[in-house]
mmCIF file of C-alpha atoms in Angstrom:
data_model
loop_
_atom_site.group_PDB
_atom_site.id
_atom_site.type_symbol
_atom_site.label_atom_id
_atom_site.label_comp_id
_atom_site.label_asym_id
_atom_site.label_seq_id
_atom_site.Cartn_x
_atom_site.Cartn_y
_atom_site.Cartn_z
ATOM 1 C CA UNK A 1 -42.765 -4.155 16.445
ATOM 2 C CA UNK A 2 -43.922 -5.116 12.929
ATOM 3 C CA UNK A 3 -41.297 -6.937 10.889
ATOM 4 C CA UNK A 4 -41.312 -7.822 7.226
ATOM 5 C CA UNK A 5 -39.816 -10.866 5.549
ATOM 6 C CA UNK A 6 -36.499 -10.430 3.820
ATOM 7 C CA UNK A 7 -33.089 -11.926 3.279
ATOM 8 C CA UNK A 8 -29.971 -11.567 5.352
ATOM 9 C CA UNK A 9 -27.560 -9.297 3.427
ATOM 10 C CA UNK A 10 -24.210 -10.492 2.175
ATOM 11 C CA UNK A 11 -20.927 -8.598 1.955
ATOM 12 C CA UNK A 12 -19.726 -6.320 4.727
ATOM 13 C CA UNK A 13 -23.108 -6.188 6.427
ATOM 14 C CA UNK A 14 -23.061 -8.745 9.198
ATOM 15 C CA UNK A 15 -25.850 -10.147 11.320
ATOM 16 C CA UNK A 16 -25.409 -10.327 15.067
ATOM 17 C CA UNK A 17 -27.706 -12.561 17.063
ATOM 18 C CA UNK A 18 -28.590 -13.248 20.657
ATOM 19 C CA UNK A 19 -30.285 -16.480 21.648
ATOM 20 C CA UNK A 20 -33.370 -16.874 23.793
ATOM 21 C CA UNK A 21 -34.566 -20.455 24.033
ATOM 22 C CA UNK A 22 -34.946 -21.939 20.579
ATOM 23 C CA UNK A 23 -35.592 -18.580 18.897
ATOM 24 C CA UNK A 24 -32.862 -16.217 17.680
ATOM 25 C CA UNK A 25 -33.584 -12.614 18.569
ATOM 26 C CA UNK A 26 -31.686 -9.385 18.582
ATOM 27 C CA UNK A 27 -30.549 -7.650 21.709
ATOM 28 C CA UNK A 28 -30.822 -4.460 19.651
ATOM 29 C CA UNK A 29 -34.301 -3.029 19.263
ATOM 30 C CA UNK A 30 -33.938 -2.147 15.580
ATOM 31 C CA UNK A 31 -33.884 -4.948 13.056
ATOM 32 C CA UNK A 32 -35.434 -6.722 10.111
ATOM 33 C CA UNK A 33 -36.932 -10.143 9.718
ATOM 34 C CA UNK A 34 -35.432 -13.041 7.766
ATOM 35 C CA UNK A 35 -36.593 -16.596 7.293
ATOM 36 C CA UNK A 36 -33.838 -19.204 7.673
ATOM 37 C CA UNK A 37 -34.735 -22.901 7.819
ATOM 38 C CA UNK A 38 -38.273 -21.966 8.879
ATOM 39 C CA UNK A 39 -36.929 -20.100 11.894
ATOM 40 C CA UNK A 40 -37.796 -16.426 12.096
ATOM 41 C CA UNK A 41 -34.743 -14.387 13.055
ATOM 42 C CA UNK A 42 -33.948 -10.710 13.407
ATOM 43 C CA UNK A 43 -30.765 -8.985 12.359
ATOM 44 C CA UNK A 44 -29.365 -5.481 12.453
ATOM 45 C CA UNK A 45 -26.942 -3.755 10.133
ATOM 46 C CA UNK A 46 -24.888 -2.004 12.787
ATOM 47 C CA UNK A 47 -25.529 0.514 15.506
ATOM 48 C CA UNK A 48 -25.983 4.013 14.142
ATOM 49 C CA UNK A 49 -24.589 5.421 17.374
ATOM 50 C CA UNK A 50 -21.200 3.907 16.416
ATOM 51 C CA UNK A 51 -21.063 5.536 13.001
ATOM 52 C CA UNK A 52 -18.854 8.614 12.848
ATOM 53 C CA UNK A 53 -17.814 11.052 10.156
ATOM 54 C CA UNK A 54 -14.072 11.666 10.187
ATOM 55 C CA UNK A 55 -12.402 13.956 7.669
ATOM 56 C CA UNK A 56 -15.428 13.693 5.390
ATOM 57 C CA UNK A 57 -15.584 9.884 5.476
ATOM 58 C CA UNK A 58 -18.224 7.813 7.240
ATOM 59 C CA UNK A 59 -16.679 5.166 9.454
ATOM 60 C CA UNK A 60 -18.372 2.328 11.312
ATOM 61 C CA UNK A 61 -16.433 1.993 14.549
ATOM 62 C CA UNK A 62 -18.123 -1.373 15.109
ATOM 63 C CA UNK A 63 -16.618 -2.701 11.871
ATOM 64 C CA UNK A 64 -13.120 -1.809 13.079
ATOM 65 C CA UNK A 65 -13.827 -3.413 16.454
ATOM 66 C CA UNK A 66 -15.183 -6.592 14.832
ATOM 67 C CA UNK A 67 -12.123 -6.822 12.590
ATOM 68 C CA UNK A 68 -9.855 -6.448 15.624
ATOM 69 C CA UNK A 69 -11.775 -9.126 17.517
ATOM 70 C CA UNK A 70 -11.338 -11.495 14.581
ATOM 71 C CA UNK A 71 -7.568 -11.316 15.109
ATOM 72 C CA UNK A 72 -6.416 -14.241 17.231
ATOM 73 C CA UNK A 73 -4.145 -11.988 19.289
ATOM 74 C CA UNK A 74 -6.944 -9.646 20.436
ATOM 75 C CA UNK A 75 -9.160 -10.567 23.381
ATOM 76 C CA UNK A 76 -11.174 -7.338 23.733
ATOM 77 C CA UNK A 77 -11.355 -4.165 21.660
ATOM 78 C CA UNK A 78 -13.037 -0.772 21.523
ATOM 79 C CA UNK A 79 -12.506 2.101 19.095
ATOM 80 C CA UNK A 80 -13.289 5.765 19.763
ATOM 81 C CA UNK A 81 -12.625 9.125 18.131
ATOM 82 C CA UNK A 82 -10.663 11.496 20.354
ATOM 83 C CA UNK A 83 -9.043 14.887 19.893
ATOM 84 C CA UNK A 84 -5.261 14.553 20.037
ATOM 85 C CA UNK A 85 -2.926 17.483 19.371
ATOM 86 C CA UNK A 86 -5.897 19.365 17.947
ATOM 87 C CA UNK A 87 -6.787 16.622 15.445
ATOM 88 C CA UNK A 88 -9.560 14.021 15.572
ATOM 89 C CA UNK A 89 -7.953 10.582 15.705
ATOM 90 C CA UNK A 90 -9.153 6.998 15.715
ATOM 91 C CA UNK A 91 -8.034 5.474 19.012
ATOM 92 C CA UNK A 92 -8.020 1.703 19.469
ATOM 93 C CA UNK A 93 -8.214 0.223 22.971
ATOM 94 C CA UNK A 94 -7.140 -3.417 23.057
ATOM 95 C CA UNK A 95 -6.666 -6.206 25.579
ATOM 96 C CA UNK A 96 -4.320 -8.751 24.029
ATOM 97 C CA UNK A 97 -3.604 -12.448 24.310
ATOM 98 C CA UNK A 98 -0.069 -11.546 23.194
ATOM 99 C CA UNK A 99 1.038 -8.506 25.255
ATOM 100 C CA UNK A 100 4.337 -8.259 23.374
ATOM 101 C CA UNK A 101 2.554 -7.545 20.086
ATOM 102 C CA UNK A 102 3.413 -4.056 18.816
ATOM 103 C CA UNK A 103 0.994 -1.420 17.559
ATOM 104 C CA UNK A 104 2.650 -1.647 14.158
ATOM 105 C CA UNK A 105 1.916 -5.373 14.009
ATOM 106 C CA UNK A 106 -1.759 -4.750 14.784
ATOM 107 C CA UNK A 107 -1.978 -1.963 12.205
ATOM 108 C CA UNK A 108 -0.436 -4.196 9.559
ATOM 109 C CA UNK A 109 -2.881 -7.015 10.293
ATOM 110 C CA UNK A 110 -5.837 -4.613 10.132
ATOM 111 C CA UNK A 111 -4.601 -3.212 6.844
ATOM 112 C CA UNK A 112 -5.214 -6.589 5.228
ATOM 113 C CA UNK A 113 -8.945 -6.162 5.878
ATOM 114 C CA UNK A 114 -9.654 -2.410 6.114
ATOM 115 C CA UNK A 115 -8.778 0.707 4.085
ATOM 116 C CA UNK A 116 -6.111 3.048 5.449
ATOM 117 C CA UNK A 117 -8.603 5.674 6.636
ATOM 118 C CA UNK A 118 -10.137 3.093 9.002
ATOM 119 C CA UNK A 119 -6.822 2.128 10.626
ATOM 120 C CA UNK A 120 -6.485 3.605 14.156
ATOM 121 C CA UNK A 121 -3.406 5.799 14.514
ATOM 122 C CA UNK A 122 -3.336 5.805 18.323
ATOM 123 C CA UNK A 123 -3.320 2.599 20.375
ATOM 124 C CA UNK A 124 -3.897 1.997 24.064
ATOM 125 C CA UNK A 125 -3.168 -1.440 25.505
ATOM 126 C CA UNK A 126 -5.138 -2.390 28.627
ATOM 127 C CA UNK A 127 -5.092 -5.523 30.790
ATOM 128 C CA UNK A 128 -8.890 -5.613 30.451
ATOM 129 C CA UNK A 129 -11.732 -3.326 29.408
ATOM 130 C CA UNK A 130 -13.741 -1.378 31.995
ATOM 131 C CA UNK A 131 -17.277 -2.775 32.160
ATOM 132 C CA UNK A 132 -20.602 -1.153 32.985
ATOM 133 C CA UNK A 133 -23.164 -2.694 35.323
ATOM 134 C CA UNK A 134 -24.772 -4.595 32.427
ATOM 135 C CA UNK A 135 -21.437 -6.204 31.488
ATOM 136 C CA UNK A 136 -20.769 -4.139 28.356
ATOM 137 C CA UNK A 137 -17.619 -2.103 27.724
ATOM 138 C CA UNK A 138 -17.926 1.241 29.538
ATOM 139 C CA UNK A 139 -16.647 3.567 26.834
ATOM 140 C CA UNK A 140 -16.832 6.613 29.084
ATOM 141 C CA UNK A 141 -14.393 4.939 31.472
ATOM 142 C CA UNK A 142 -11.744 4.311 28.799
ATOM 143 C CA UNK A 143 -8.669 6.414 29.633
ATOM 144 C CA UNK A 144 -7.429 9.331 27.608
ATOM 145 C CA UNK A 145 -4.404 8.285 25.550
ATOM 146 C CA UNK A 146 -1.101 9.404 26.963
ATOM 147 C CA UNK A 147 1.039 11.718 24.881
ATOM 148 C CA UNK A 148 2.592 9.184 22.528
ATOM 149 C CA UNK A 149 3.752 11.575 19.853
ATOM 150 C CA UNK A 150 7.149 12.913 20.850
ATOM 151 C CA UNK A 151 9.935 10.744 22.132
ATOM 152 C CA UNK A 152 10.924 11.753 25.694
ATOM 153 C CA UNK A 153 14.605 11.620 24.679
ATOM 154 C CA UNK A 154 14.944 14.158 21.869
ATOM 155 C CA UNK A 155 17.353 13.183 19.094
ATOM 156 C CA UNK A 156 18.213 16.007 16.739
ATOM 157 C CA UNK A 157 17.891 15.415 12.963
ATOM 158 C CA UNK A 158 21.315 15.303 11.320
ATOM 159 C CA UNK A 159 21.089 14.607 7.582
ATOM 160 C CA UNK A 160 19.596 16.964 5.021
ATOM 161 C CA UNK A 161 16.624 14.635 4.508
ATOM 162 C CA UNK A 162 15.982 14.390 8.245
ATOM 163 C CA UNK A 163 16.159 18.182 8.614
ATOM 164 C CA UNK A 164 13.764 18.664 5.675
ATOM 165 C CA UNK A 165 11.264 16.252 7.210
ATOM 166 C CA UNK A 166 11.583 17.855 10.635
ATOM 167 C CA UNK A 167 10.915 21.302 9.175
ATOM 168 C CA UNK A 168 7.805 20.051 7.339
ATOM 169 C CA UNK A 169 6.419 18.311 10.430
ATOM 170 C CA UNK A 170 7.115 21.327 12.666
ATOM 171 C CA UNK A 171 5.116 23.546 10.320
ATOM 172 C CA UNK A 172 2.362 20.983 9.891
ATOM 173 C CA UNK A 173 1.827 20.319 13.606
ATOM 174 C CA UNK A 174 2.858 23.797 14.816
ATOM 175 C CA UNK A 175 5.421 22.456 17.265
ATOM 176 C CA UNK A 176 8.865 23.821 18.061
ATOM 177 C CA UNK A 177 10.989 20.779 17.301
ATOM 178 C CA UNK A 178 10.715 17.238 15.972
ATOM 179 C CA UNK A 179 13.142 14.456 16.825
ATOM 180 C CA UNK A 180 14.312 11.394 14.943
ATOM 181 C CA UNK A 181 12.068 8.992 16.852
ATOM 182 C CA UNK A 182 8.905 11.112 16.754
ATOM 183 C CA UNK A 183 5.922 9.362 15.152
ATOM 184 C CA UNK A 184 3.961 11.268 12.507
ATOM 185 C CA UNK A 185 0.616 9.654 13.315
ATOM 186 C CA UNK A 186 0.978 9.903 17.080
ATOM 187 C CA UNK A 187 1.776 13.596 16.702
ATOM 188 C CA UNK A 188 -1.696 14.002 15.197
ATOM 189 C CA UNK A 189 -1.162 12.931 11.610
ATOM 190 C CA UNK A 190 -3.704 11.015 9.555
ATOM 191 C CA UNK A 191 -4.011 9.731 6.007
ATOM 192 C CA UNK A 192 -4.986 13.095 4.467
ATOM 193 C CA UNK A 193 -2.118 14.895 6.180
ATOM 194 C CA UNK A 194 0.148 12.067 5.069
ATOM 195 C CA UNK A 195 -0.882 12.642 1.443
ATOM 196 C CA UNK A 196 -0.165 16.366 1.853
ATOM 197 C CA UNK A 197 3.234 15.656 3.399
ATOM 198 C CA UNK A 198 4.200 13.171 0.689
ATOM 199 C CA UNK A 199 3.228 15.686 -2.013
ATOM 200 C CA UNK A 200 5.481 18.324 -0.431
ATOM 201 C CA UNK A 201 8.287 15.777 -0.112
ATOM 202 C CA UNK A 202 8.006 14.902 -3.777
ATOM 203 C CA UNK A 203 8.217 18.600 -4.677
ATOM 204 C CA UNK A 204 11.407 18.965 -2.629
ATOM 205 C CA UNK A 205 13.146 15.665 -3.370
ATOM 206 C CA UNK A 206 11.581 14.205 -6.504
ATOM 207 C CA UNK A 207 10.924 10.983 -4.571
ATOM 208 C CA UNK A 208 7.509 9.314 -4.580
ATOM 209 C CA UNK A 209 6.460 7.545 -1.378
ATOM 210 C CA UNK A 210 3.109 5.743 -1.138
ATOM 211 C CA UNK A 211 0.773 6.331 1.806
ATOM 212 C CA UNK A 212 1.005 2.644 2.714
ATOM 213 C CA UNK A 213 4.791 2.980 2.929
ATOM 214 C CA UNK A 214 4.335 5.987 5.212
ATOM 215 C CA UNK A 215 2.243 3.868 7.585
ATOM 216 C CA UNK A 216 5.037 1.289 7.574
ATOM 217 C CA UNK A 217 7.695 3.931 8.341
ATOM 218 C CA UNK A 218 5.916 6.455 10.595
ATOM 219 C CA UNK A 219 8.892 7.895 12.505
ATOM 220 C CA UNK A 220 11.058 10.677 11.129
ATOM 221 C CA UNK A 221 14.136 8.431 11.172
ATOM 222 C CA UNK A 222 12.386 5.595 9.291
ATOM 223 C CA UNK A 223 10.783 7.822 6.667
ATOM 224 C CA UNK A 224 14.015 9.738 6.047
ATOM 225 C CA UNK A 225 15.836 6.427 5.579
ATOM 226 C CA UNK A 226 13.233 5.296 3.028
ATOM 227 C CA UNK A 227 13.580 8.580 1.114
ATOM 228 C CA UNK A 228 17.379 8.308 1.089
ATOM 229 C CA UNK A 229 17.113 4.762 -0.280
ATOM 230 C CA UNK A 230 14.972 6.022 -3.192
ATOM 231 C CA UNK A 231 17.404 8.855 -3.852
ATOM 232 C CA UNK A 232 20.256 6.348 -4.091
ATOM 233 C CA UNK A 233 18.228 4.213 -6.495
ATOM 234 C CA UNK A 234 17.728 7.231 -8.780
ATOM 235 C CA UNK A 235 21.460 7.917 -9.047
ATOM 236 C CA UNK A 236 23.074 6.675 -12.261
ATOM 237 C CA UNK A 237 25.139 3.527 -11.774
#
């Protein structure tokens, strides 16, 4: 393969190298040439097979995986797009050094480095990743996520705000009932649906909630509580 001289890019484009003897070469067949300290090296800008288009946005699954692997608590990681409740969702598979770490903790740590649309909404924790014969993660062997959306013990909404939210979510996801502990994103929600939901909530309540706050309070109970807090703040003292 003919390579031309160039410079390694800066910014989000990262170079990944494999070593063979004293020469750095790529394990990937596509690459460009760069000259560093008189050593000819190859680099690639990411595998095209891991680029997906989700809700009109191009997402590099490898970038999400690399960001996860840079977290000290994560030992192994893989990210796929799967259909859940009729919606395409980013699903993160992780093997952790800290098994007690919650999905919310991982999402919050990712949010410091990635935009909201690149944050997985469904998480599967595994003791270790399934490997293929060549030692790489066998993505086809990764399990389908279990139904994480609705809480097995249904708790009926009580307050007016809770009932309003439940009605909106039932219409949005076309399900018969929503309980207090049901999670918007595990039901099939994503950032665009969140924006739509928050717009409708503002029309009904006059309260503005940011998408980031929605990610921090994804259950019906938590979001209703946040809305009620804002309503109290708006009341004259």
